[in-house]
Short mmCIF file of C-alpha atoms in Angstrom, two decimals:
data_model
loop_
_atom_site.label_atom_id
_atom_site.label_comp_id
_atom_site.label_asym_id
_atom_site.label_seq_id
_atom_site.Cartn_x
_atom_site.Cartn_y
_atom_site.Cartn_z
CA MET A 1 0.00 0.00 0.00
CA LYS A 2 1.16 3.54 -0.71
CA ILE A 3 0.41 6.62 1.40
CA THR A 4 1.49 9.93 -0.11
CA PHE A 5 2.06 13.04 1.98
CA MET A 6 1.85 16.33 0.06
CA GLY A 7 3.71 19.12 1.81
CA ALA A 8 5.92 16.73 3.73
CA GLY A 9 8.23 19.61 4.62
CA SER A 10 5.73 20.28 7.39
CA THR A 11 7.91 17.98 9.46
CA ILE A 12 6.07 18.08 12.78
CA PHE A 13 2.73 17.30 11.15
CA ALA A 14 4.20 14.68 8.83
CA ARG A 15 5.82 13.06 11.85
CA ASN A 16 2.47 12.90 13.64
CA VAL A 17 0.43 11.51 10.74
CA ILE A 18 3.01 9.06 9.39
CA GLY A 19 4.08 8.15 12.92
CA ASP A 20 0.44 7.33 13.63
CA CYS A 21 0.41 5.07 10.56
CA MET A 22 3.52 3.32 11.85
CA CYS A 23 1.59 2.52 15.04
CA SER A 24 -1.04 0.60 13.04
CA GLU A 25 -0.41 -3.02 12.07
CA SER A 26 -2.46 -2.65 8.89
CA LEU A 27 -0.62 0.51 7.76
CA ARG A 28 2.96 0.23 9.02
CA ASP A 29 4.24 -1.84 6.05
CA SER A 30 3.19 0.87 3.60
CA VAL A 31 5.34 2.88 1.25
CA PHE A 32 5.29 6.40 2.65
CA ALA A 33 5.87 8.81 -0.23
CA LEU A 34 6.99 12.28 0.88
CA TYR A 35 6.48 15.16 -1.56
CA ASP A 36 7.57 18.77 -1.23
CA ILE A 37 9.06 21.58 -3.32
CA ASP A 38 11.59 22.54 -0.61
CA GLY A 39 14.55 20.16 -0.64
CA GLU A 40 15.95 21.16 2.75
CA ARG A 41 12.65 20.70 4.55
CA LEU A 42 11.99 17.44 2.73
CA GLU A 43 15.35 16.09 3.86
CA GLU A 44 14.63 17.05 7.46
CA SER A 45 11.37 15.11 7.31
CA ARG A 46 13.08 12.12 5.72
CA THR A 47 15.75 12.10 8.43
CA ILE A 48 13.21 12.23 11.26
CA LEU A 49 10.85 9.66 9.74
CA GLU A 50 13.61 7.20 8.81
CA ALA A 51 14.91 7.34 12.38
CA MET A 52 11.39 6.89 13.73
CA ARG A 53 10.77 3.98 11.36
CA THR A 54 13.94 2.24 12.56
CA THR A 55 13.06 2.83 16.19
CA MET A 56 9.57 1.43 15.69
CA GLY A 57 10.63 -1.86 14.11
CA GLY A 58 11.80 -1.00 10.60
CA TYR A 59 8.48 -1.59 8.91
CA GLY A 60 7.53 0.02 5.60
CA LYS A 61 9.57 2.21 3.30
CA ILE A 62 10.07 5.94 2.90
CA GLU A 63 10.45 7.52 -0.54
CA CYS A 64 11.10 11.20 -1.27
CA TYR A 65 9.94 13.20 -4.28
CA LEU A 66 11.22 16.74 -4.75
CA GLY A 67 9.66 19.31 -7.04
CA VAL A 68 6.71 19.59 -9.39
CA GLU A 69 8.45 17.44 -12.01
CA ASN A 70 8.29 14.45 -9.61
CA ARG A 71 4.77 15.06 -8.30
CA LYS A 72 3.03 12.47 -10.47
CA ASP A 73 5.48 9.80 -9.37
CA ALA A 74 4.84 10.71 -5.75
CA LEU A 75 1.12 10.20 -6.32
CA ARG A 76 1.27 7.22 -8.66
CA GLY A 77 -0.61 4.25 -7.24
CA ALA A 78 -1.39 5.86 -3.88
CA GLN A 79 -4.37 4.59 -1.91
CA PHE A 80 -4.37 7.62 0.40
CA VAL A 81 -3.09 11.17 -0.12
CA VAL A 82 -2.62 13.49 2.85
CA ASN A 83 -2.48 17.19 2.03
CA ALA A 84 -0.72 19.67 4.31
CA ILE A 85 0.72 22.26 1.93
CA GLN A 86 1.13 25.97 2.62
CA VAL A 87 1.47 27.91 -0.60
CA GLY A 88 3.69 30.94 -0.10
CA LEU A 89 4.66 29.96 3.45
CA TYR A 90 4.89 32.48 6.28
CA ASP A 91 7.35 34.60 4.35
CA PRO A 92 6.23 36.21 2.12
CA CYS A 93 2.55 35.33 1.87
CA THR A 94 1.32 35.23 5.46
CA ILE A 95 3.18 38.46 6.13
CA ILE A 96 1.42 40.04 3.13
CA ASP A 97 -1.97 38.75 4.33
CA PHE A 98 -1.50 40.65 7.59
CA GLU A 99 0.53 43.72 6.69
CA VAL A 100 -1.40 44.97 3.64
CA PRO A 101 -4.82 44.92 5.40
CA LYS A 102 -3.23 46.54 8.44
CA LYS A 103 -2.41 49.59 6.28
CA TYR A 104 -6.15 50.00 5.80
CA GLY A 105 -6.89 49.65 9.51
CA LEU A 106 -8.08 46.05 9.18
CA ARG A 107 -6.67 43.85 11.97
CA GLN A 108 -6.72 40.04 12.07
CA THR A 109 -5.81 37.26 14.48
CA ILE A 110 -5.14 34.08 12.45
CA ALA A 111 -6.25 34.90 8.86
CA ASP A 112 -6.12 31.34 7.54
CA THR A 113 -9.81 30.44 7.31
CA LEU A 114 -11.98 33.48 6.62
CA GLY A 115 -11.52 37.22 6.35
CA ILE A 116 -9.34 38.81 3.72
CA GLY A 117 -6.41 36.65 4.79
CA GLY A 118 -8.41 33.46 4.35
CA ILE A 119 -9.65 34.62 0.95
CA MET A 120 -6.13 35.28 -0.32
CA ARG A 121 -4.81 32.01 1.10
CA ALA A 122 -7.55 30.12 -0.77
CA LEU A 123 -6.89 31.95 -4.04
CA ARG A 124 -3.20 31.03 -4.04
CA THR A 125 -3.83 27.43 -2.90
CA ILE A 126 -6.76 26.32 -5.09
CA PRO A 127 -4.72 26.38 -8.35
CA VAL A 128 -2.14 24.08 -6.74
CA MET A 129 -4.90 21.78 -5.47
CA ALA A 130 -6.36 21.71 -8.99
CA ASP A 131 -2.96 20.53 -10.28
CA PHE A 132 -2.91 17.82 -7.61
CA ALA A 133 -6.39 16.70 -8.66
CA ARG A 134 -5.45 16.48 -12.35
CA ASP A 135 -2.43 14.35 -11.51
CA MET A 136 -4.45 12.14 -9.18
CA GLU A 137 -7.17 11.61 -11.77
CA GLU A 138 -4.44 10.23 -14.03
CA VAL A 139 -2.25 8.17 -11.65
CA CYS A 140 -4.38 7.35 -8.57
CA PRO A 141 -8.04 8.14 -9.40
CA ASP A 142 -9.46 5.99 -6.59
CA ALA A 143 -7.30 7.44 -3.81
CA LEU A 144 -8.92 9.09 -0.81
CA PHE A 145 -7.69 12.68 -0.43
CA LEU A 146 -7.37 13.75 3.22
CA ASN A 147 -7.13 17.54 3.29
CA TYR A 148 -5.65 19.23 6.36
CA THR A 149 -4.82 22.55 4.67
CA ASN A 150 -6.74 25.75 5.48
CA PRO A 151 -8.97 27.42 4.53
CA MET A 152 -10.59 24.03 5.01
CA ALA A 153 -14.11 24.67 3.68
CA MET A 154 -12.91 26.57 0.61
CA LEU A 155 -10.23 24.07 -0.41
CA SER A 156 -12.22 20.93 0.39
CA GLY A 157 -15.32 22.47 -1.19
CA PHE A 158 -13.41 23.19 -4.38
CA MET A 159 -12.09 19.62 -4.57
CA GLN A 160 -15.53 18.15 -3.89
CA ARG A 161 -17.35 20.28 -6.48
CA TYR A 162 -14.83 20.66 -9.29
CA THR A 163 -12.69 17.51 -9.30
CA GLY A 164 -13.33 13.77 -9.46
CA ILE A 165 -11.25 13.04 -6.36
CA GLN A 166 -12.94 11.65 -3.25
CA THR A 167 -12.09 14.27 -0.64
CA VAL A 168 -12.71 14.74 3.05
CA GLY A 169 -11.48 17.73 5.04
CA LEU A 170 -10.03 17.05 8.48
CA CYS A 171 -9.54 19.45 11.38
CA HIS A 172 -8.25 19.08 14.92
CA SER A 173 -10.97 21.14 16.58
CA VAL A 174 -13.81 18.60 16.68
CA GLN A 175 -11.83 16.13 18.80
CA VAL A 176 -10.99 18.64 21.54
CA CYS A 177 -14.17 20.75 21.54
CA VAL A 178 -16.04 19.04 24.38
CA GLU A 179 -13.02 18.63 26.62
CA THR A 180 -12.09 22.30 26.24
CA LEU A 181 -15.59 23.49 27.12
CA LEU A 182 -15.93 21.23 30.15
CA ARG A 183 -12.52 22.30 31.41
CA ASN A 184 -13.44 25.95 30.98
CA VAL A 185 -16.54 25.65 33.15
CA GLY A 186 -15.09 23.31 35.75
CA MET A 187 -17.05 20.24 34.68
CA LEU A 188 -14.25 18.00 33.43
CA ASP A 189 -15.57 15.18 35.60
CA LYS A 190 -18.42 14.87 33.08
CA LEU A 191 -16.10 14.09 30.15
CA ASP A 192 -15.85 10.34 30.60
CA GLY A 193 -18.56 8.55 28.65
CA HIS A 194 -20.15 11.75 27.33
CA ARG A 195 -22.23 11.85 24.14
CA SER A 196 -22.28 14.79 21.77
CA LEU A 197 -23.50 15.98 18.37
CA ILE A 198 -21.41 18.50 16.44
CA ALA A 199 -22.40 19.96 13.07
CA GLY A 200 -22.05 23.17 11.06
CA ILE A 201 -19.02 24.34 9.07
CA ASN A 202 -15.32 24.03 9.72
CA HIS A 203 -14.14 26.18 12.63
CA MET A 204 -17.77 27.10 13.31
CA ALA A 205 -19.42 23.74 13.86
CA TRP A 206 -21.86 23.83 16.74
CA LEU A 207 -21.92 21.62 19.79
CA LEU A 208 -25.62 20.95 19.39
CA GLU A 209 -26.00 18.30 22.08
CA LEU A 210 -23.89 17.34 25.07
CA LYS A 211 -24.96 14.69 27.56
CA ASP A 212 -23.11 12.87 30.32
CA LYS A 213 -22.69 9.10 30.47
CA ASN A 214 -26.15 8.80 32.04
CA GLY A 215 -27.85 10.80 29.29
CA VAL A 216 -28.27 13.98 31.36
CA ASP A 217 -28.22 17.21 29.28
CA LEU A 218 -25.18 19.23 30.40
CA TYR A 219 -26.07 22.48 28.66
CA PRO A 220 -28.29 23.94 31.43
CA GLU A 221 -25.43 23.70 33.94
CA ILE A 222 -22.90 24.96 31.41
CA ARG A 223 -25.05 27.99 30.57
CA SER A 224 -25.34 28.84 34.25
CA ARG A 225 -21.53 29.12 34.44
CA VAL A 226 -20.91 31.19 31.30
CA ASP A 227 -21.20 34.65 32.88
CA ALA A 228 -18.64 33.86 35.57
CA TYR A 229 -16.19 32.63 32.95
CA ILE A 230 -16.56 35.71 30.76
CA GLU A 231 -16.24 38.11 33.70
CA ASN A 232 -12.89 36.63 34.74
CA PRO A 233 -10.22 38.88 33.15
CA ASP A 234 -7.70 36.02 32.99
CA ASN A 235 -9.79 33.78 30.73
CA TYR A 236 -9.13 33.59 26.98
CA ASP A 237 -11.96 31.55 25.45
CA LYS A 238 -14.48 34.35 25.85
CA VAL A 239 -15.71 34.68 22.27
CA ARG A 240 -16.95 31.10 22.19
CA MET A 241 -18.51 31.48 25.61
CA GLU A 242 -20.24 34.59 24.29
CA TYR A 243 -21.62 32.40 21.51
CA ILE A 244 -23.31 30.30 24.19
CA ARG A 245 -24.71 33.41 25.82
CA ASN A 246 -25.97 35.04 22.60
CA PHE A 247 -26.56 32.15 20.21
CA GLY A 248 -27.16 29.30 22.63
CA TYR A 249 -24.33 26.97 21.61
CA TYR A 250 -20.57 26.51 21.83
CA CYS A 251 -18.55 26.00 18.63
CA THR A 252 -15.53 23.95 17.71
CA GLU A 253 -12.66 26.31 16.97
CA SER A 254 -10.84 28.61 19.36
CA SER A 255 -11.87 32.12 20.32
CA GLU A 256 -8.83 33.69 18.64
CA HIS A 257 -10.08 32.17 15.38
CA ASN A 258 -13.74 33.03 15.89
CA ALA A 259 -12.99 36.62 16.89
CA GLU A 260 -12.41 37.38 13.18
CA TYR A 261 -15.26 35.28 11.73
CA ASN A 262 -17.92 37.83 12.66
CA MET A 263 -18.51 41.55 12.99
CA PHE A 264 -18.71 41.74 16.78
CA TYR A 265 -15.32 41.84 18.48
CA ILE A 266 -12.48 43.39 16.43
CA LYS A 267 -13.76 46.93 15.87
CA SER A 268 -11.62 50.03 15.56
CA LYS A 269 -14.38 52.15 17.08
CA TYR A 270 -14.51 49.89 20.13
CA PRO A 271 -10.84 49.19 20.97
CA GLU A 272 -11.75 48.24 24.52
CA LEU A 273 -13.25 44.98 23.23
CA ILE A 274 -9.78 43.63 22.45
CA GLN A 275 -8.78 43.72 26.10
CA ARG A 276 -12.19 42.72 27.42
CA TYR A 277 -12.22 39.52 25.36
CA ASN A 278 -8.43 38.94 25.39
CA ILE A 279 -8.29 38.88 21.57
CA PRO A 280 -4.71 38.29 20.33
CA LEU A 281 -4.30 40.49 17.25
CA ASP A 282 -1.54 39.37 14.86
CA GLU A 283 -1.44 36.02 16.67
CA TYR A 284 -0.62 33.81 13.68
CA PRO A 285 2.55 35.66 12.61
CA ARG A 286 3.84 35.36 16.19
CA ARG A 287 3.09 31.63 16.15
CA CYS A 288 4.85 31.20 12.82
CA VAL A 289 8.03 32.87 14.07
CA ALA A 290 7.95 30.86 17.29
CA GLN A 291 7.32 27.58 15.45
CA ILE A 292 10.13 28.19 12.97
CA GLU A 293 12.61 28.90 15.77
CA GLY A 294 11.23 26.11 17.94
CA TRP A 295 11.59 23.54 15.18
CA LYS A 296 15.24 24.48 14.56
CA LYS A 297 16.03 23.77 18.21
CA GLU A 298 13.91 20.61 18.32
CA TYR A 299 15.50 19.24 15.14
CA ALA A 300 19.00 19.78 16.53
CA GLN A 301 18.03 18.07 19.79
CA LEU A 302 16.48 15.11 17.94
CA LEU A 303 19.64 14.62 15.89
CA GLU A 304 21.71 14.71 19.06
CA SER A 305 19.55 12.59 21.36
CA GLY A 306 17.94 10.22 18.87
CA ILE A 307 14.35 9.55 17.90
CA LYS A 308 12.01 7.95 20.39
CA GLU A 309 8.97 5.83 19.61
CA HIS A 310 5.89 7.71 18.52
CA THR A 311 2.69 7.76 20.54
CA ARG A 312 -0.42 7.73 18.36
CA SER A 313 -2.01 11.19 18.23
CA LEU A 314 -5.62 12.35 18.09
CA GLU A 315 -5.38 13.07 14.35
CA TYR A 316 -8.05 11.33 12.30
CA ALA A 317 -5.90 10.40 9.29
CA SER A 318 -4.44 7.04 10.38
CA HIS A 319 -7.74 5.93 11.89
CA ILE A 320 -9.54 6.71 8.63
CA MET A 321 -7.01 4.74 6.59
CA GLU A 322 -7.19 1.85 9.04
CA ALA A 323 -11.00 1.82 8.94
CA VAL A 324 -11.01 1.73 5.13
CA VAL A 325 -8.31 -0.95 4.86
CA GLU A 326 -9.80 -3.17 7.58
CA ASN A 327 -13.43 -2.38 6.69
CA LYS A 328 -14.20 -1.55 10.29
CA PRO A 329 -16.43 1.33 11.43
CA TYR A 330 -14.91 4.55 12.72
CA GLN A 331 -16.65 7.88 13.28
CA ILE A 332 -15.13 11.28 12.59
CA GLY A 333 -16.21 14.86 12.21
CA GLY A 334 -15.51 15.41 8.52
CA ASN A 335 -15.80 18.25 6.03
CA VAL A 336 -17.92 17.08 3.10
CA LEU A 337 -20.17 18.55 0.45
CA ASN A 338 -23.69 19.21 1.73
CA LYS A 339 -25.28 17.14 -1.04
CA ASN A 340 -28.64 15.59 -0.21
CA HIS A 341 -28.86 18.40 2.35
CA LEU A 342 -27.13 16.72 5.26
CA ILE A 343 -27.82 20.04 7.00
CA THR A 344 -31.18 21.07 5.60
CA ASN A 345 -30.94 24.82 6.19
CA LEU A 346 -27.51 25.28 4.57
CA PRO A 347 -26.87 25.30 0.78
CA ALA A 348 -26.21 22.04 -1.06
CA GLU A 349 -22.97 23.46 -2.53
CA ALA A 350 -21.56 24.36 0.90
CA CYS A 351 -18.83 22.30 2.51
CA VAL A 352 -20.19 21.30 5.93
CA GLU A 353 -18.68 19.61 8.96
CA VAL A 354 -20.83 16.67 10.10
CA PRO A 355 -20.42 13.25 11.69
CA CYS A 356 -19.15 10.72 9.13
CA LEU A 357 -18.91 6.95 9.32
CA ILE A 358 -15.74 5.49 7.83
CA ASN A 359 -15.59 1.88 6.63
CA GLY A 360 -14.42 -0.13 3.64
CA SER A 361 -16.55 1.95 1.29
CA GLY A 362 -14.87 5.19 2.36
CA VAL A 363 -16.44 8.28 3.89
CA ASN A 364 -20.17 8.09 4.60
CA PRO A 365 -21.58 11.42 5.84
CA CYS A 366 -24.49 11.36 8.29
CA TYR A 367 -27.74 13.29 7.98
CA VAL A 368 -28.11 15.98 10.65
CA GLY A 369 -31.23 17.95 9.70
CA ALA A 370 -31.75 21.62 10.45
CA LEU A 371 -29.42 23.64 12.64
CA PRO A 372 -30.97 26.10 15.09
CA VAL A 373 -31.88 29.04 12.88
CA GLN A 374 -29.43 31.44 14.56
CA CYS A 375 -26.57 28.96 14.13
CA ALA A 376 -27.38 28.46 10.46
CA ALA A 377 -27.48 32.25 10.04
CA MET A 378 -24.02 32.61 11.59
CA ASN A 379 -22.70 29.84 9.33
CA MET A 380 -24.19 31.54 6.26
CA THR A 381 -22.20 34.72 6.88
CA ASN A 382 -19.09 32.55 6.42
CA ILE A 383 -20.47 30.30 3.66
CA ASN A 384 -21.24 33.36 1.51
CA VAL A 385 -17.54 34.27 1.54
CA GLN A 386 -16.45 30.66 0.96
CA LEU A 387 -18.66 30.18 -2.09
CA LEU A 388 -17.69 33.49 -3.67
CA THR A 389 -13.99 32.78 -3.13
CA ILE A 390 -14.33 29.40 -4.83
CA GLU A 391 -16.23 31.13 -7.65
CA ALA A 392 -13.39 33.63 -8.02
CA ALA A 393 -10.81 30.85 -8.19
CA VAL A 394 -12.79 28.94 -10.83
CA THR A 395 -13.81 31.87 -13.04
CA ARG A 396 -10.72 34.07 -12.47
CA LYS A 397 -13.04 37.06 -12.18
CA LYS A 398 -11.71 39.79 -9.93
CA ASP A 399 -15.25 41.00 -9.20
CA HIS A 400 -15.87 37.80 -7.25
CA ILE A 401 -12.83 38.51 -5.07
CA TYR A 402 -14.22 41.97 -4.38
CA GLN A 403 -17.62 40.47 -3.57
CA ALA A 404 -16.16 37.86 -1.24
CA ALA A 405 -14.31 40.58 0.66
CA MET A 406 -17.36 42.87 0.67
CA LEU A 407 -19.48 40.11 2.21
CA ASP A 408 -16.89 39.08 4.76
CA PRO A 409 -18.42 40.01 8.14
CA HIS A 410 -15.30 41.46 9.74
CA THR A 411 -14.01 43.26 6.65
CA ALA A 412 -17.37 44.84 5.85
CA SER A 413 -17.87 45.99 9.44
CA GLU A 414 -14.63 48.00 9.28
CA LEU A 415 -14.17 49.23 5.68
CA ASP A 416 -16.30 50.81 2.93
CA ILE A 417 -16.64 49.23 -0.52
CA ASP A 418 -14.13 51.47 -2.31
CA THR A 419 -11.50 50.81 0.35
CA ILE A 420 -12.16 47.06 0.23
CA LYS A 421 -11.58 47.04 -3.54
CA LYS A 422 -8.37 49.03 -3.24
CA MET A 423 -7.11 46.69 -0.52
CA VAL A 424 -7.89 43.65 -2.69
CA ASP A 425 -6.00 45.21 -5.60
CA ASP A 426 -3.00 45.87 -3.36
CA LEU A 427 -3.06 42.31 -2.07
CA ILE A 428 -3.21 40.86 -5.58
CA GLU A 429 -0.26 42.99 -6.62
CA ALA A 430 1.72 42.09 -3.50
CA HIS A 431 1.19 38.35 -4.02
CA GLY A 432 2.51 38.56 -7.58
CA ASP A 433 3.21 35.17 -9.10
CA TYR A 434 1.62 33.32 -6.17
CA LEU A 435 -1.73 34.17 -7.79
CA PRO A 436 -3.00 33.50 -11.30
CA THR A 437 -4.15 36.42 -13.46
CA TYR A 438 -7.64 37.74 -12.70
CA HIS A 439 -9.70 39.82 -15.08
#
């Protein structure tokens, strides 16, 4: 069996996913094909993974493929393809995504999922994903594409609507949502044996139901503790707790993410909100710098001290592959096309995050029904931007980029239309060859 990892220069993530596969008896003898366009980073990943493979019994084989000219060979015959690319990296593209909008007074926190930063990230990534899809349709048409790259809904939605590749989008936030909430409100003792239902869109999927092991609804007690949490100046998950207070439900992704997915919290006319809700402006660039420096130190330490055995992580990827190969059931929260209206009050062309059953036939999304109307409305403010961004990428019409930015909740709450268009033009110019030509 062959498992291909696109963007294998993301060494820490590649180590987790492939290390997880090495922990599985049905996956560990696979050929692990590593693909990247950065030779130095690819070699670092090869070094770490070869050492890990040796430590864990010497199963399987690692192959490396460098550069676009070797991409088809990396994909050829793969049963599973894991995608973790970042087009344009932190420098220059993430820097551009933050610094150009900042000149117009538009501040962001993470900028990888929605907002003007998410839009630009999608526009430079979708053409590369389209190239992947064309190659896969030729050399591994039946492979399951596991997408981890953000903006999740835009990229997965593009693959699901405009290519013939079976695609599921995977995020870390569903797995940790319940535990984070219960820890926040001092109810972690209710975690064991809990039952939950999560559905919506990526990074804004709603914890619709939460019951303890005895079937008792935990939301009434949680809601009674929300005010105390928000009023504590030392707490950082306040935006999501505000969602409970104002919309009735908690959502999957962190408050620093959700602070920029709406028009409520990052407002130049209300600067006091930043401190009140502990919103970390420019958070992602700080993380990037810290991660780059941290990895340099960690890599040097690993080379000096040796590679230890890997402990299987919470990531879905290896469990999905295992479930398909062994034809055994496994449930995930996956990002899939909303065909057959899995969520009845969201559009069929939207990419939604719903429970999915994995088995030998692949990914089988589960019907959810209607979201609470206020939750669906919040999701739609994001889906509008997602669909228009995909439309821009497919048609290459600049007007659709303008429209996506104009309908973005945070952008529109801060800037007028003429300024939004000028900012988009500046961003397109700054990204240069990382973007195709728009007309």
